[in-house]
GROMACS .gro file of C-alpha atoms in nm:
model
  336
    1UNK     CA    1  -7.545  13.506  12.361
    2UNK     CA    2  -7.433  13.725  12.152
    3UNK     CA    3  -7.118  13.846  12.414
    4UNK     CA    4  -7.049  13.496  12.395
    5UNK     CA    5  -6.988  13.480  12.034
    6UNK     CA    6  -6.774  13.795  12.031
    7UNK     CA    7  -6.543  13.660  12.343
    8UNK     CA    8  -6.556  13.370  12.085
    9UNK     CA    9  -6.408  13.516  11.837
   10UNK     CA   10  -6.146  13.782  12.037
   11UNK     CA   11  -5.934  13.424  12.035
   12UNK     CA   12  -5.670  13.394  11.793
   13UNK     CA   13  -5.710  13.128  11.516
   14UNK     CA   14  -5.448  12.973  11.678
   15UNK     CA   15  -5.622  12.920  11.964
   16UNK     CA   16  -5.914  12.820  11.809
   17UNK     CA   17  -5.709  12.570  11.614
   18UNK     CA   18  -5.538  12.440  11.960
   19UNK     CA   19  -5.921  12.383  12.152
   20UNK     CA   20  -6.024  12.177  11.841
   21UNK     CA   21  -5.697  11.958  11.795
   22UNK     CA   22  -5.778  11.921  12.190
   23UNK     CA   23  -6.064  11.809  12.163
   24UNK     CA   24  -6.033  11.542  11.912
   25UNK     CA   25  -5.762  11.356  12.142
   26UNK     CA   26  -5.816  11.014  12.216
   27UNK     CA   27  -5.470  10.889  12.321
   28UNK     CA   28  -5.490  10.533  12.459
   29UNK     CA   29  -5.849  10.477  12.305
   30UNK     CA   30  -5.839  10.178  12.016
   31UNK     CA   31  -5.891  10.272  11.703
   32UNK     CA   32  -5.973   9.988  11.598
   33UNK     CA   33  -6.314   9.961  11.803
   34UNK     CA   34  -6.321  10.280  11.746
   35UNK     CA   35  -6.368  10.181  11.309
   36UNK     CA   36  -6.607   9.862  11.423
   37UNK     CA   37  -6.866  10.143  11.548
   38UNK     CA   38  -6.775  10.375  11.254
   39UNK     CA   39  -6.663  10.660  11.501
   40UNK     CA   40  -6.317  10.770  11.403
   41UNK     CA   41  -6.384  11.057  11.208
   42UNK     CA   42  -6.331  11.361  11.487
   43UNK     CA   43  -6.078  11.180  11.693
   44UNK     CA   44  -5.685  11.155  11.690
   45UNK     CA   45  -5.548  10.835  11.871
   46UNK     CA   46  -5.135  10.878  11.823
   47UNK     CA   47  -4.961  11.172  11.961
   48UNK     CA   48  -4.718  11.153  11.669
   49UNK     CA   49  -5.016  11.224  11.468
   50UNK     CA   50  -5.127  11.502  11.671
   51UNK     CA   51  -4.800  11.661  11.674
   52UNK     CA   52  -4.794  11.678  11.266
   53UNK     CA   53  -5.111  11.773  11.220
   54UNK     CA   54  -5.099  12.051  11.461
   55UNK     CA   55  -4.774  12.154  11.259
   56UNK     CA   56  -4.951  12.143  10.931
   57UNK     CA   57  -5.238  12.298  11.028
   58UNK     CA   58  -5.097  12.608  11.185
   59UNK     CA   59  -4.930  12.672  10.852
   60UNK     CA   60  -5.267  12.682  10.730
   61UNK     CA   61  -5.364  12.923  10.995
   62UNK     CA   62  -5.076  13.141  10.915
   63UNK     CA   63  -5.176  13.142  10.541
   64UNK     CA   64  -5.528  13.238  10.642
   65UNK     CA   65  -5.433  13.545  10.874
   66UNK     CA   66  -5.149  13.662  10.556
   67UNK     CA   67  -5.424  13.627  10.280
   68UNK     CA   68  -5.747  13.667  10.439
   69UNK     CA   69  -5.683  13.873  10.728
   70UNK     CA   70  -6.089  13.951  10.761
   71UNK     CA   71  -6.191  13.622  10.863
   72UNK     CA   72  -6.117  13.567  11.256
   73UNK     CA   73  -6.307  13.180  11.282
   74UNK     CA   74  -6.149  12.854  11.158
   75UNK     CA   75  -6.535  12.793  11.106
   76UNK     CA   76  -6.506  13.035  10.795
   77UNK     CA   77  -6.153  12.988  10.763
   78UNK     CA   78  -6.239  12.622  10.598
   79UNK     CA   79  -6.373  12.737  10.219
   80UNK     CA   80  -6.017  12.830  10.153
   81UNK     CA   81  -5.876  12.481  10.238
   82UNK     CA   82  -5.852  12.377   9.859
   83UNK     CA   83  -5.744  12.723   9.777
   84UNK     CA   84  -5.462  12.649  10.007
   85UNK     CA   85  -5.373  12.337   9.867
   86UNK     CA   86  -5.354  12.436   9.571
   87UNK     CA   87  -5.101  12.713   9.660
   88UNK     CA   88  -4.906  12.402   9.822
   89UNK     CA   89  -4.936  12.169   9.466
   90UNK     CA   90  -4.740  12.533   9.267
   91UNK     CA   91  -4.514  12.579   9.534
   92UNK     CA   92  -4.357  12.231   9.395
   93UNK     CA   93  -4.412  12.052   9.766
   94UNK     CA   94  -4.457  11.659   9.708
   95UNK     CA   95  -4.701  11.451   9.652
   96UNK     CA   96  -4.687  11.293   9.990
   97UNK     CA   97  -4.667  11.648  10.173
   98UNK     CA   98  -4.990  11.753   9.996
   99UNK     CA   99  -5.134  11.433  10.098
  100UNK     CA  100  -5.039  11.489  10.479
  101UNK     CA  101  -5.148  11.838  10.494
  102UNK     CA  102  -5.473  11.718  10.298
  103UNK     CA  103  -5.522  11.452  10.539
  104UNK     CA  104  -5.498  11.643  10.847
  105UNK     CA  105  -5.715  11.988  10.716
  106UNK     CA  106  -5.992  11.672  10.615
  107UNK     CA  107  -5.956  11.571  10.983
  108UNK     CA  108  -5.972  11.885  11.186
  109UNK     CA  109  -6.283  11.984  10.939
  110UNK     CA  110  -6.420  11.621  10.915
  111UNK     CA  111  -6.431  11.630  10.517
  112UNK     CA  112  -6.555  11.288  10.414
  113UNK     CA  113  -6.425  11.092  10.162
  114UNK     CA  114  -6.663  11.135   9.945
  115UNK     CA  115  -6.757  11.517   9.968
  116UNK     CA  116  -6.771  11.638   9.628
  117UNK     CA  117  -6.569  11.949   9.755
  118UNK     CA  118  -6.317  11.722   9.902
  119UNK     CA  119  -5.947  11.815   9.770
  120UNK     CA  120  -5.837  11.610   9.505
  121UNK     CA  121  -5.437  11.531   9.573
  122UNK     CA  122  -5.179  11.504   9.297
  123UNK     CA  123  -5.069  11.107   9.266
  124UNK     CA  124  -4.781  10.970   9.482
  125UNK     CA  125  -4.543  10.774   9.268
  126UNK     CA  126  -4.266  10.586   9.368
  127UNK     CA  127  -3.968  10.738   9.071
  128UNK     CA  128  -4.062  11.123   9.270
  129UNK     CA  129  -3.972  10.981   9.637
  130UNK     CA  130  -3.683  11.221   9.730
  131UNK     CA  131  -3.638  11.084  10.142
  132UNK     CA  132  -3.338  10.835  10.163
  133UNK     CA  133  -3.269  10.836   9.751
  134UNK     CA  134  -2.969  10.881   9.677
  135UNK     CA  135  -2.623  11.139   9.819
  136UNK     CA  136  -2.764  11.388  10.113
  137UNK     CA  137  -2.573  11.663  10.263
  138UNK     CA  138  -2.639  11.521  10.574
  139UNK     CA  139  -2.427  11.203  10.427
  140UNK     CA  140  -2.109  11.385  10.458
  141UNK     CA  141  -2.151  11.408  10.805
  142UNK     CA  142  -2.233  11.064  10.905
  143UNK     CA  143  -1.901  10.816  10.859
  144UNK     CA  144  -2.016  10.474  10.777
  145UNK     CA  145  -1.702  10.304  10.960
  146UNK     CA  146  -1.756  10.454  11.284
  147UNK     CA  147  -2.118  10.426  11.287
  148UNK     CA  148  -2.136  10.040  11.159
  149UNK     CA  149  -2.256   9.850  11.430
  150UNK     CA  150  -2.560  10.108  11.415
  151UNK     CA  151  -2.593  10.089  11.081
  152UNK     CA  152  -2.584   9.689  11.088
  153UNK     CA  153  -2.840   9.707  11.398
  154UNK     CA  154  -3.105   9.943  11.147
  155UNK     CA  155  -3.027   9.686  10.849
  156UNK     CA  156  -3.159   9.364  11.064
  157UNK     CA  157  -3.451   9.522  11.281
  158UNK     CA  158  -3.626   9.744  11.037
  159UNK     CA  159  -3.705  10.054  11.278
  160UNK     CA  160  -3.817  10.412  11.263
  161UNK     CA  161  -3.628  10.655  11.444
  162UNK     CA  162  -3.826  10.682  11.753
  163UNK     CA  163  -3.846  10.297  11.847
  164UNK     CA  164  -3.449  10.263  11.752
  165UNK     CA  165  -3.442  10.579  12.081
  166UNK     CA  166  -3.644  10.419  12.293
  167UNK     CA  167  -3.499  10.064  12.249
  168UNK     CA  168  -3.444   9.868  12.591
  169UNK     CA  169  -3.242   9.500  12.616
  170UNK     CA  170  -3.553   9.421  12.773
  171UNK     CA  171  -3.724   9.395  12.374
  172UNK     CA  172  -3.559   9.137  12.276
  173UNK     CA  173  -3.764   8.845  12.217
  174UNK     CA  174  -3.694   8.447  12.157
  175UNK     CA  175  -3.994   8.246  12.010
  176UNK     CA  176  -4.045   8.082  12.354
  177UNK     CA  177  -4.095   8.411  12.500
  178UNK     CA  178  -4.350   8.528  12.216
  179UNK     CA  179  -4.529   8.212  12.287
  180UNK     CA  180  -4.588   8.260  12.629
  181UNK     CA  181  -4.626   8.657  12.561
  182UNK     CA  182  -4.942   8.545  12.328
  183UNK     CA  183  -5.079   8.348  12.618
  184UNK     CA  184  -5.068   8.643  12.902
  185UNK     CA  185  -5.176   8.898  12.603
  186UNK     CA  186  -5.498   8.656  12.548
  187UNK     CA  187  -5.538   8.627  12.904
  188UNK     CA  188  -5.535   9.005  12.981
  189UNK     CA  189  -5.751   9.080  12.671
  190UNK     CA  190  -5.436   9.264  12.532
  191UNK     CA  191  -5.585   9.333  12.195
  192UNK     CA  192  -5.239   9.494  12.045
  193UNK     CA  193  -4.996   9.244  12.174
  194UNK     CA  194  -5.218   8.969  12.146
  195UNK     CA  195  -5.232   9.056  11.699
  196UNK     CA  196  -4.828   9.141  11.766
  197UNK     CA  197  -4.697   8.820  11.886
  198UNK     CA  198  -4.976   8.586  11.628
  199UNK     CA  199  -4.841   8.798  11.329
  200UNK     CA  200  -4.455   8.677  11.481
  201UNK     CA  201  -4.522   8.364  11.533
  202UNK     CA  202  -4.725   8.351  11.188
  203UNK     CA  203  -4.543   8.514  10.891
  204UNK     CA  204  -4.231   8.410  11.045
  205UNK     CA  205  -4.258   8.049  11.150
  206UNK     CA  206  -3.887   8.022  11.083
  207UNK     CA  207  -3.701   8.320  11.259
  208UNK     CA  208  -3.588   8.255  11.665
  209UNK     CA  209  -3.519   8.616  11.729
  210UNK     CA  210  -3.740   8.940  11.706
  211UNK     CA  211  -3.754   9.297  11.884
  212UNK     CA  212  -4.061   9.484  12.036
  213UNK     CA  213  -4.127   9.759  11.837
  214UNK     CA  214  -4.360   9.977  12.156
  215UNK     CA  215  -4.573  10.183  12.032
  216UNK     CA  216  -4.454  10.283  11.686
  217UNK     CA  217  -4.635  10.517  11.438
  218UNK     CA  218  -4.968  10.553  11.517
  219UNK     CA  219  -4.923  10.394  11.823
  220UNK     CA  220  -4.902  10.001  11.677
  221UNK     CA  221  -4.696   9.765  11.841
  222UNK     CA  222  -4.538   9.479  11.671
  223UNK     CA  223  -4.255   9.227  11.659
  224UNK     CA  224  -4.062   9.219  11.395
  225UNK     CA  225  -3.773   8.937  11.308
  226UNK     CA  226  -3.424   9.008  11.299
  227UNK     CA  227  -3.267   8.913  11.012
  228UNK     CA  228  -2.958   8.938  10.779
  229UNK     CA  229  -2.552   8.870  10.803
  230UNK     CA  230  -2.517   9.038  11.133
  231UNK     CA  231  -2.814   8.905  11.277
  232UNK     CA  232  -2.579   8.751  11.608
  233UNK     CA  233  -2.409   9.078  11.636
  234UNK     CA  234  -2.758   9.215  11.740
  235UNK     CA  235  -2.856   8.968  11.928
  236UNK     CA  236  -2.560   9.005  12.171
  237UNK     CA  237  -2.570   9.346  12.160
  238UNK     CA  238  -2.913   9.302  12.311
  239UNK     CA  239  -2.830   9.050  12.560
  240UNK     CA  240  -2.566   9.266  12.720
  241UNK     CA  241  -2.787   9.509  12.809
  242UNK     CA  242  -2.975   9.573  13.074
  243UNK     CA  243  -3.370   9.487  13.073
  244UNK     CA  244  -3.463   9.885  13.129
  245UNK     CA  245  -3.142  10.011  12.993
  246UNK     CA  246  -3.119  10.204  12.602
  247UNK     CA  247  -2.930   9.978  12.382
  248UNK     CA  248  -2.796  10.309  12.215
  249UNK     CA  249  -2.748  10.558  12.496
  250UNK     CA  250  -2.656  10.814  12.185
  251UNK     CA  251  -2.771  10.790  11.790
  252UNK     CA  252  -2.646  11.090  11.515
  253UNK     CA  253  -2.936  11.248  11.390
  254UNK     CA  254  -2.773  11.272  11.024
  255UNK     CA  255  -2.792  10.857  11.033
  256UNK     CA  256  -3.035  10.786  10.773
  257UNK     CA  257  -3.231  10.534  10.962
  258UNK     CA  258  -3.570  10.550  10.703
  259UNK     CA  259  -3.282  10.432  10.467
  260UNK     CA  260  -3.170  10.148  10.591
  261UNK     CA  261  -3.530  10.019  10.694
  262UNK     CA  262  -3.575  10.036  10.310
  263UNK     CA  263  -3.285   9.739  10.345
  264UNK     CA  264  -3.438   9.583  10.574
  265UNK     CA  265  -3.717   9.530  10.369
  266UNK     CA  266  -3.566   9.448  10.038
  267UNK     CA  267  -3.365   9.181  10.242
  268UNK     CA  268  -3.657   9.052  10.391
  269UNK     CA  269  -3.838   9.001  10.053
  270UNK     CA  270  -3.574   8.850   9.887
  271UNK     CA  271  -3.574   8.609  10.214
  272UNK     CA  272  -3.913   8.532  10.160
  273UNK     CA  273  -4.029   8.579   9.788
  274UNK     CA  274  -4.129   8.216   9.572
  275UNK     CA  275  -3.987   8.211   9.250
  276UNK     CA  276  -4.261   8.382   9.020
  277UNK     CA  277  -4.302   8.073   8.788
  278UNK     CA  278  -4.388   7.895   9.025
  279UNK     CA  279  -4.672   8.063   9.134
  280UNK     CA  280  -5.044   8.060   9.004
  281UNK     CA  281  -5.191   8.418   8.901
  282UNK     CA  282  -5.488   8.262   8.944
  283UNK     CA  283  -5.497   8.141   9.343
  284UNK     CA  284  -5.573   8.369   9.546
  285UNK     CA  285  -5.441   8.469   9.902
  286UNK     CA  286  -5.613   8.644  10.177
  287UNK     CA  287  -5.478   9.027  10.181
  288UNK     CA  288  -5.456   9.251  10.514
  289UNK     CA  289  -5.767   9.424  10.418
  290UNK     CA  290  -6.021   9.050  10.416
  291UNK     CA  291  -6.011   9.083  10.031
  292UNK     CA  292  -5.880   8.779   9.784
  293UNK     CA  293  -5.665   8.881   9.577
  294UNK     CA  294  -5.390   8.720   9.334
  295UNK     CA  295  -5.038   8.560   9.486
  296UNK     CA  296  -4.844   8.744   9.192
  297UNK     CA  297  -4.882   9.138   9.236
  298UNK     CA  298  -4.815   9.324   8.921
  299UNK     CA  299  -4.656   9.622   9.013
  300UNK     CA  300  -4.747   9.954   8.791
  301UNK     CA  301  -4.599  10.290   8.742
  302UNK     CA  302  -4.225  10.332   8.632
  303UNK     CA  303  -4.242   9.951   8.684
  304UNK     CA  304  -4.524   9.874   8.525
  305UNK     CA  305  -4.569   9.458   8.446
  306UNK     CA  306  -4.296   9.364   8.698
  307UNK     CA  307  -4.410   9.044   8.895
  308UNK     CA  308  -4.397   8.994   9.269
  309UNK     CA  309  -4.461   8.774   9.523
  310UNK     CA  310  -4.761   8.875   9.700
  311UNK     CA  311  -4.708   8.608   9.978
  312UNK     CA  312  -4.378   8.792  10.083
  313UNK     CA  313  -4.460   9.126  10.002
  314UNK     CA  314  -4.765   9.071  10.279
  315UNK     CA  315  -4.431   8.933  10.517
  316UNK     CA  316  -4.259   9.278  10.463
  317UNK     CA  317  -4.582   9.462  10.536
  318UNK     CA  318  -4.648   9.295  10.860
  319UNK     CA  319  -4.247   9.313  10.993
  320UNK     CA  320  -4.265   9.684  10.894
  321UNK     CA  321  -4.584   9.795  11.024
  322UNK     CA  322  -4.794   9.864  10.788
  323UNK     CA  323  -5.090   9.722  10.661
  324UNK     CA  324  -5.110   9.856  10.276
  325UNK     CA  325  -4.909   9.662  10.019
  326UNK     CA  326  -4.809   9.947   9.829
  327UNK     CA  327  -4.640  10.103  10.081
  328UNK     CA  328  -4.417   9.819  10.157
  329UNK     CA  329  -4.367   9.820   9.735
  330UNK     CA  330  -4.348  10.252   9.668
  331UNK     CA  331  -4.155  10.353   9.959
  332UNK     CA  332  -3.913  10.040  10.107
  333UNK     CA  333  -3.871   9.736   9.855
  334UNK     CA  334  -3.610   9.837   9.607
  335UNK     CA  335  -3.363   9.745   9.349
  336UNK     CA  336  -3.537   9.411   9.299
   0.00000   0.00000   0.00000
């Protein structure tokens, strides 16, 4: 036994890092049945989430064999998880980095929520986002007039980068086509496009057009309307192409596509949002989460006591992919 602890141990953190992240991968597994039987804490179900927290936590690893070159497990390596966060918080990293690098040291150790030795993170507000705010560098190489049918295309569909990559003519979708999508998704017990094409044909009773988001972060699938001035010019676009051909064969990687998703969801919200006096702070609408809560949300923060429209703000949440209101609010609606 005890020649099996010391072969144990003749492998690099690294590698002990690597078998763990292994083990806890559950690609193509729902997560969602997965949080019904309250068994999601050692398991990762996205690849995209793999790949960042195995980034993340190797630069813990590497902080661990600088600082504390005498410890050779990731067993013993854990007490110095807050110690490294820490470091992260004075090194002047962001809010939402410390929050990712948290979130994926609490996963590969299985830190509960409510372990008093749990890491505390630092508050993400929405005046310290730096991503998409404001000139970049990588603006000056990106010209807006050559690039506008791209930039148009981001503007009405709301992606993330790797959907816009992947993007076939076959994902275009008509409401006839969602319809009968809904009925085959039912039929095949298709869980993900079954809640995809009801959200569609749901929140936005009044669009025609929407595009197939396939597997998009953490491995959700969704339709999402297209909407805006140059909401034909897409559709075309789409229409020309071939069912299993990429609508953009080529896309410049200094096109700030998380930027113009944030349009995508102010226009969307402005599409959708009721005038505020005419809503009652006191009905109450069903939020993604089962609970009741008001149809005006008071926003806090830097803009603390502004009044929105829960309703829409729901709308935007769905059409993005996310679930959490706040997101949709700190990191896409703007300028409102």
């Amino acid at each position: 036994m005890g020649r099996n602890k010391s072969k144990y141990y003749k492998r690099t953190l690294h590698q002990q890092a690597y078998d763990k992240l292994q083990s806890m991968i559950a690609f193509g597994e729902s997560k969602a049945n997965a949080k019904k039987n309250g068994a999601t804490g050692n398991k990762i179900y996205s690849k995209s989430t793999y790949q960042t927290y195995k980034k993340h936590i190797n630069y813990f690893v590497k902080y661990i064999m600088k600082t504390h070159p005498e410890v050779k497990s990731m067993k013993k390596a854990k007490k110095y998880v807050a110690e490294w966060l820490e470091l992260r918080v004075a090194e002047g990293c962001s809010a939402w980095t410390i929050n990712l690098e948290a979130a994926a040291l609490n996963k590969f150790y299985e830190i509960a929520p409510d372990d008093p030795k749990r890491f505390q993170c630092p508050r993400r507000n929405r005046v310290d986002i730096k991503r998409s705010r404001g000139q970049k560098e990588r603006d000056k190489h990106f010209a807006k007039l050559t690039n506008e049918e791209l930039i148009h295309f981001c503007q009405a569909c709301g992606f993330r980068r790797n959907v816009l990559e992947r993007l076939r003519g076959d994902d275009l979708y008509d409401r006839q086509r969602v319809e009968q999508c809904l009925l085959q998704a039912r039929k095949e017990h298709d869980m993900s496009m079954t809640k995809a094409c009801e959200d569609a044909l749901h929140f936005f009773s009044d669009q025609e057009y929407f595009i197939l988001h396939r597997k998009d972060k953490g491995g959700k699938t969704r339709l999402a309307p297209i909407v805006g001035p140059h909401k034909d010019e897409i559709i075309r676009r789409m229409q020309n192409t071939a069912p299993n051909d990429l609508v953009w064969n080529y896309i410049n990687s200094n096109c700030d596509v998380h930027g113009y998703r944030s349009d995508y969801a102010t226009y969307l919200y402005k599409l959708y949002a009721r005038p505020i006096k005419s809503l009652d702070y006191k009905k109450k609408i069903l939020c993604a989460d089962g609970k009741l809560r008001s149809e005006i949300y008071v926003c806090r923060s830097d803009e603390k006591g502004k009044k929105l429209d829960r309703k829409a703000i729901r709308a935007v949440s769905v059409a993005l992919g996310h679930n959490r209101e706040d997101t949709a609010i700190t990191s896409y609606i703007r300028n409102l």
